[in-house]
GROMACS .gro file of C-alpha atoms in nm:
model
  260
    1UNK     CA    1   0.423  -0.937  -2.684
    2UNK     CA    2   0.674  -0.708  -2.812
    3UNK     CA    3   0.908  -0.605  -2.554
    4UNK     CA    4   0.903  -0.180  -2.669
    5UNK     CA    5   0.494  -0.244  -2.638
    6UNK     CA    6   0.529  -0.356  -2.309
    7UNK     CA    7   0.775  -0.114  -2.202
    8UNK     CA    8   0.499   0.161  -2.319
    9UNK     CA    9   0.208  -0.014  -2.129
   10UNK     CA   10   0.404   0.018  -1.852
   11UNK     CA   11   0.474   0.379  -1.874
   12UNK     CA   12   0.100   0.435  -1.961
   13UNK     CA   13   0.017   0.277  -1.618
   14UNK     CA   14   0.264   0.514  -1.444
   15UNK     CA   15   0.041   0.802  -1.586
   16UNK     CA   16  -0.262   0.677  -1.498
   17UNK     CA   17  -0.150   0.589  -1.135
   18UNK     CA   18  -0.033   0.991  -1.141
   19UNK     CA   19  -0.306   1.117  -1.268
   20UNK     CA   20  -0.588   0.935  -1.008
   21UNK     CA   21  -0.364   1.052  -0.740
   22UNK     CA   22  -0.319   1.377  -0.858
   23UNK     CA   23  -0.653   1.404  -0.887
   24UNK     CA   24  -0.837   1.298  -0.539
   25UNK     CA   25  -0.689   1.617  -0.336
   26UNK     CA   26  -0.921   1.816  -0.586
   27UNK     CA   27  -1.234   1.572  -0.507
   28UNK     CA   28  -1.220   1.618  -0.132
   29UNK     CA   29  -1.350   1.943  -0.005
   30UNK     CA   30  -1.126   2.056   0.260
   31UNK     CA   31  -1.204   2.336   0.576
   32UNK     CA   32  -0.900   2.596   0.617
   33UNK     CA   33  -0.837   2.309   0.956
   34UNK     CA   34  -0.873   1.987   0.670
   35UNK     CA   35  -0.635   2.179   0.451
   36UNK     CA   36  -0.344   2.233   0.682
   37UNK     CA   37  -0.399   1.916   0.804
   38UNK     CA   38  -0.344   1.807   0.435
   39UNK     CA   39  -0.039   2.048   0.399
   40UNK     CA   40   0.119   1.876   0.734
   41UNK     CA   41   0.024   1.535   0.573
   42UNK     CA   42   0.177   1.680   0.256
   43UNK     CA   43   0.518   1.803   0.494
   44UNK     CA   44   0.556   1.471   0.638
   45UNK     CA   45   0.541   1.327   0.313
   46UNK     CA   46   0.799   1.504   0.116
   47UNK     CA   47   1.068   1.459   0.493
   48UNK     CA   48   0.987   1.104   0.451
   49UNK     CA   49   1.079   1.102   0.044
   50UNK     CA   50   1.386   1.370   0.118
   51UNK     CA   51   1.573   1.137   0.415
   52UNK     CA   52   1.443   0.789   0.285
   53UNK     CA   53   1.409   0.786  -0.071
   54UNK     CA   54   1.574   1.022  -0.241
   55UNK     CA   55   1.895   1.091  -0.011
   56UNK     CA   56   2.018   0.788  -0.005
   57UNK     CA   57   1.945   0.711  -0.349
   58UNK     CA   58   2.164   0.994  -0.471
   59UNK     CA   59   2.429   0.959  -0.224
   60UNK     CA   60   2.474   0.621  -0.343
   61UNK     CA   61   2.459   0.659  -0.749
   62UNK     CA   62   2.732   0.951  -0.693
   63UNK     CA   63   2.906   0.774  -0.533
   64UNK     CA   64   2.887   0.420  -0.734
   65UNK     CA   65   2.989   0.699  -1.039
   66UNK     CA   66   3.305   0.737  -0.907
   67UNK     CA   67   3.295   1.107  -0.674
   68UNK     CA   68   3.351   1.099  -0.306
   69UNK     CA   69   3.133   1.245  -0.022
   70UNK     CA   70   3.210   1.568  -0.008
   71UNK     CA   71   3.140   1.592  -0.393
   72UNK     CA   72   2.817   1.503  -0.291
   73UNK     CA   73   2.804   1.742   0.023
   74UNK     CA   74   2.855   2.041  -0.253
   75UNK     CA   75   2.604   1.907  -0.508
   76UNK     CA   76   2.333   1.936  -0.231
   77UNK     CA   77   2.441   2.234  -0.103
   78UNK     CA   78   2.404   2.382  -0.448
   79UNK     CA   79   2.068   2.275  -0.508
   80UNK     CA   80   1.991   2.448  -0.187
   81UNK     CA   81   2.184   2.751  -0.245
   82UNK     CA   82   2.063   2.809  -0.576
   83UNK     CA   83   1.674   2.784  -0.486
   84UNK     CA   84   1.738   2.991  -0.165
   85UNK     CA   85   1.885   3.240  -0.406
   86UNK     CA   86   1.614   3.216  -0.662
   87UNK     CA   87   1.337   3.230  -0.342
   88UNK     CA   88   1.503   3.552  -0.263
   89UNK     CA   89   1.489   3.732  -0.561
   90UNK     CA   90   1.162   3.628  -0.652
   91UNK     CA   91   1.007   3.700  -0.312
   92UNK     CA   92   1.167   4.025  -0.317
   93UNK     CA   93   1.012   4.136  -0.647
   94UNK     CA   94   0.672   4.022  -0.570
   95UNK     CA   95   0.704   4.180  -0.267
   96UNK     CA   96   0.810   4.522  -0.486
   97UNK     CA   97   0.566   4.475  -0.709
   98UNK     CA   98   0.263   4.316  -0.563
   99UNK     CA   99   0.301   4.387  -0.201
  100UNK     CA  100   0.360   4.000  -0.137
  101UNK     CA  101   0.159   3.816   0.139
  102UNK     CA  102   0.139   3.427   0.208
  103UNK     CA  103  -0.049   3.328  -0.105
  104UNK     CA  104   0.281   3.464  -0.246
  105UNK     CA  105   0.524   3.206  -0.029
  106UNK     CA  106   0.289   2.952  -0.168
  107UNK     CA  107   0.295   2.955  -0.523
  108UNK     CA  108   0.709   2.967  -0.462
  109UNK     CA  109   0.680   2.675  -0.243
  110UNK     CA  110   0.463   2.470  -0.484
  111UNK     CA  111   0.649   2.546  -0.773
  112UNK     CA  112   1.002   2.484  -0.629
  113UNK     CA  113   0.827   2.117  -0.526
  114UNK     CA  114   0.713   2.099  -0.860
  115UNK     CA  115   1.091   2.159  -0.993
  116UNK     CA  116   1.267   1.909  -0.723
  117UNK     CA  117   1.003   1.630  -0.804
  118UNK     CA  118   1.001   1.643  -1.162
  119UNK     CA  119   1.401   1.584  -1.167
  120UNK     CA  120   1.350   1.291  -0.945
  121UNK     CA  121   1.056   1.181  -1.162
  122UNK     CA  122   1.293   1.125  -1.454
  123UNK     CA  123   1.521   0.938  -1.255
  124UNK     CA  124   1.226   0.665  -1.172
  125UNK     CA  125   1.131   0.635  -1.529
  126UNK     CA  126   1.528   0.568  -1.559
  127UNK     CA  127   1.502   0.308  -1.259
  128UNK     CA  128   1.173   0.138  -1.439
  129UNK     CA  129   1.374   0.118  -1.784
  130UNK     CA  130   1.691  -0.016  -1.594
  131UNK     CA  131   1.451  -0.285  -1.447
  132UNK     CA  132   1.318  -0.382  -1.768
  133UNK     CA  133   1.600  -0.414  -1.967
  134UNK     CA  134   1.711  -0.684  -1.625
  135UNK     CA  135   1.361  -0.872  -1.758
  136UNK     CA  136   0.990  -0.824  -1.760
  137UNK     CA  137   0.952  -0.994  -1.414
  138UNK     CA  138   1.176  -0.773  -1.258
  139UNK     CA  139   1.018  -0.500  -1.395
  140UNK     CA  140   0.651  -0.575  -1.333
  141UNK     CA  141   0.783  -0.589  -0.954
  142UNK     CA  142   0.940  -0.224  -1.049
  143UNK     CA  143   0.643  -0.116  -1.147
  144UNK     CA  144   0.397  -0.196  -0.884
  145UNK     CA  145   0.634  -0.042  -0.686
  146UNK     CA  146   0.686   0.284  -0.886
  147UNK     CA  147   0.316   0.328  -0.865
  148UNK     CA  148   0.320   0.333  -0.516
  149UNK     CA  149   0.545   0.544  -0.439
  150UNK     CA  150   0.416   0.776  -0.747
  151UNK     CA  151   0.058   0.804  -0.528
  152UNK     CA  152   0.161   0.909  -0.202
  153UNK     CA  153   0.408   1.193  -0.402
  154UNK     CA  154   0.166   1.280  -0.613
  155UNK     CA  155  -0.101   1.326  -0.385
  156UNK     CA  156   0.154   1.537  -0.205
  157UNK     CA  157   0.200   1.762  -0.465
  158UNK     CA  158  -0.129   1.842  -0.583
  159UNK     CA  159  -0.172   1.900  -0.240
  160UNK     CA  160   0.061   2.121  -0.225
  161UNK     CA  161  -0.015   2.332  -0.589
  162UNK     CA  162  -0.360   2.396  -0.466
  163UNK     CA  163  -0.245   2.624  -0.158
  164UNK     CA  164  -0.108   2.890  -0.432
  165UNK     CA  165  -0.317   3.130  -0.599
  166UNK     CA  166  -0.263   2.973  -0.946
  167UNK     CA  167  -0.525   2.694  -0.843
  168UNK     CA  168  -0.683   2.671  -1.206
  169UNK     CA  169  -0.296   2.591  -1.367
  170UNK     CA  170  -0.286   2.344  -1.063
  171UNK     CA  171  -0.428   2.049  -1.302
  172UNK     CA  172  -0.196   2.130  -1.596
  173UNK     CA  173   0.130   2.081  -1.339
  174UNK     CA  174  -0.026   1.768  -1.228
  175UNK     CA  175  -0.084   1.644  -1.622
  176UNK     CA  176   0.310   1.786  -1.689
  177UNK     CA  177   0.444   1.599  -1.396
  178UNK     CA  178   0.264   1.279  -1.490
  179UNK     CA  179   0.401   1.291  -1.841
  180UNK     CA  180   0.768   1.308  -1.699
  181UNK     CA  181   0.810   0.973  -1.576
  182UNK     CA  182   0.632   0.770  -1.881
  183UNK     CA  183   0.848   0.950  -2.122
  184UNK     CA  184   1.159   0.901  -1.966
  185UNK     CA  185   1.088   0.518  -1.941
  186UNK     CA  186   1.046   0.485  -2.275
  187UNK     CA  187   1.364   0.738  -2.386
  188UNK     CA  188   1.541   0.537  -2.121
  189UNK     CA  189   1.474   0.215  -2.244
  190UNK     CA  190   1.584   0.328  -2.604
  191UNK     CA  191   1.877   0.429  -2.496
  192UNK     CA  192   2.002   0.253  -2.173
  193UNK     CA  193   2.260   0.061  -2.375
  194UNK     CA  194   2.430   0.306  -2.529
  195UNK     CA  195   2.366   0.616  -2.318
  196UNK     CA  196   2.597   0.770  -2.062
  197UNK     CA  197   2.348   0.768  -1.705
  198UNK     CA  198   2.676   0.861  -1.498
  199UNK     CA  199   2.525   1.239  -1.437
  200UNK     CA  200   2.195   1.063  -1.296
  201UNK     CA  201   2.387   1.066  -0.954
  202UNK     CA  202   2.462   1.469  -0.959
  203UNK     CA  203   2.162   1.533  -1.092
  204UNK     CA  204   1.984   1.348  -0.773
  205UNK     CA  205   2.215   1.545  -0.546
  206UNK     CA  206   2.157   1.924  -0.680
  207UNK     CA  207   1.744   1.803  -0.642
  208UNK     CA  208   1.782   1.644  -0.296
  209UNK     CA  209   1.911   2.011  -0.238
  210UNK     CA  210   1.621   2.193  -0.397
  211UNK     CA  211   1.380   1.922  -0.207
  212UNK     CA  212   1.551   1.981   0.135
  213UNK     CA  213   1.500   2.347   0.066
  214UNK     CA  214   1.126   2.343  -0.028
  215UNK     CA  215   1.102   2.057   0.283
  216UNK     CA  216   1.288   2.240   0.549
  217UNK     CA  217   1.230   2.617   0.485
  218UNK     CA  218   0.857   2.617   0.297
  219UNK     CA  219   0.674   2.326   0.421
  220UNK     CA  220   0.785   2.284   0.744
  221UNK     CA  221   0.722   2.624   0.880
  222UNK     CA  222   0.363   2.664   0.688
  223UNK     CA  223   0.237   2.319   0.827
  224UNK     CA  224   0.265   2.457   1.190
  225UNK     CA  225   0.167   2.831   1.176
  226UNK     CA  226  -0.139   2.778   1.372
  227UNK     CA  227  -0.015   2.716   1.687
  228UNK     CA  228  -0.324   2.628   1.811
  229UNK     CA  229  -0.315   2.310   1.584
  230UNK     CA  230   0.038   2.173   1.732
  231UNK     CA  231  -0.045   1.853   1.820
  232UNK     CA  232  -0.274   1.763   1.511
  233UNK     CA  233  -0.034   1.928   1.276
  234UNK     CA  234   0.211   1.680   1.429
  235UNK     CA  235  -0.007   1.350   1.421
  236UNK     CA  236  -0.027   1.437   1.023
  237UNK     CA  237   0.278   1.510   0.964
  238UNK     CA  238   0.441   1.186   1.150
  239UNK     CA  239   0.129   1.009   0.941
  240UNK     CA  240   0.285   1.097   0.601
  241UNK     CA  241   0.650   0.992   0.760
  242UNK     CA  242   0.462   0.636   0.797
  243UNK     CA  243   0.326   0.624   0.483
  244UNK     CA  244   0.634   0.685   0.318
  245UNK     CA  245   0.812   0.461   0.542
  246UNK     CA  246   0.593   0.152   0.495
  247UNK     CA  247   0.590   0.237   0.074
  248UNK     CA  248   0.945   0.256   0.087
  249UNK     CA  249   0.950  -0.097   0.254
  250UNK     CA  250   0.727  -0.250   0.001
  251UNK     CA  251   0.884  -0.088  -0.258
  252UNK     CA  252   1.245  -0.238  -0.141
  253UNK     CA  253   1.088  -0.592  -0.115
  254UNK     CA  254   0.955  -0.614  -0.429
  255UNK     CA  255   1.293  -0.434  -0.613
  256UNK     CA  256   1.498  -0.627  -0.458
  257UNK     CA  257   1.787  -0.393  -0.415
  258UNK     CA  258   1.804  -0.335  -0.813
  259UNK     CA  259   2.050  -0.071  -0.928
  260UNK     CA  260   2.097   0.169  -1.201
   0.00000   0.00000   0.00000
């Protein structure tokens, strides 16, 4: 089989991974306790992906690029400061202009997770490329492993879209975000040997700063507003901290410490 066919299968499988995963959170009808149960799930989730996944990853492509620590230290901190600025501004003119309430702090937090997860989207169609071009075996293994890890965040973020009050554009985000790692795959794979992929490490940093924003300040805090719920809130959240956990295992067995 021709090796650019193959390269596009695999990116078509990505999609389709996304898109059933995407998809099940609007399937399952969920109580007001079911949902924030769900957004805790969702919380734990994205903590796991912030500290396990996508931390480390981008600490350790900045600094393979050349820049030291603190270089890295001020790329996250202005991926935080800029969508703590933007989270201002835009809460204060809803608030102006709407009278903002909670649905408000929603579709903020859903689109910020939206923006930090597309940027690290493109860097696994990057990864799946960068496997390929090291052979088809390695990349079938790079693969099975994307599409792991694209479920649980996926099923995050739907998650997550469908707590603001833009629930009928929730799908199209979902369909967008899908696209993003397929395409950059197959750009990727065009392009790996000629291209310049030194800003990929950066680029990680300034989104592990908008994740640990949405993470720390948005999720966080709405997963345990009902206080009553504590101790279930908790049991989810640490439940999505597994999940990740044992996908990032897998997904380190079968990569077998491949780099970029």
């Amino acid at each position: 089989m021709d090796q650019t066919l193959t390269v596009v299968i695999f990116a078509v499988v990505v999609f389709a991974i996304s898109i059933i995963a995407g998809r099940v959170p609007f399937i399952i009808k969920k109580s007001m306790t079911q949902l924030h149960f769900l957004i805790a799930f969702s919380a734990g989730v994205m903590l796991g992906v912030l500290f396990i996944m996508l931390m480390p990853e981008a600490i350790e492509r900045t600094v393979d690029a050349g820049h030291d620590f603190e270089f890295v230290s001020y790329m996250i901190l202005l991926g935080f400061l800029v969508l703590l600025i933007i989270d201002c501004l835009v809460k204060r003119y809803l608030k102006s202009s709407r009278g903002c309430c909670t649905q408000c702090d929603h579709n903020i937090t859903s689109l910020s997770a939206f923006a930090g997860l597309a940027i690290h989207s493109f860097f696994d169609g990057l990864a799946l490329a960068a496997a390929f071009v090291a052979g088809e075996d390695v990349g079938l293994m790079v693969l099975i492993a994307l599409c792991l890890h694209k479920a649980v965040v996926v099923f995050s973020l739907s998650s997550t879209l469908l707590m603001s009050s833009n629930k009928k554009q929730t799908w199209n985000y979902i369909l967008a975000f899908s696209v993003v790692s397929p395409l950059a795959t197959i750009i990727s794979y065009l392009f790996l040997d000629t291209g310049n992929i030194s800003f990929a490490g950066p680029a990680l940093c300034v989104s592990v700063g908008i994740f640990m924003f949405v993470t720390l300040v948005d999720m966080l805090p709405e997963a345990f507003h009902m206080k009553n719920k504590d101790n279930t809130q908790l049991m989810a959240l640490i439940l999505g901290l597994i999940v990740v956990v044992i996908v990032s295992f897998v997904s380190h067995q079968l990569m077998g410490g491949l780099e970029i």
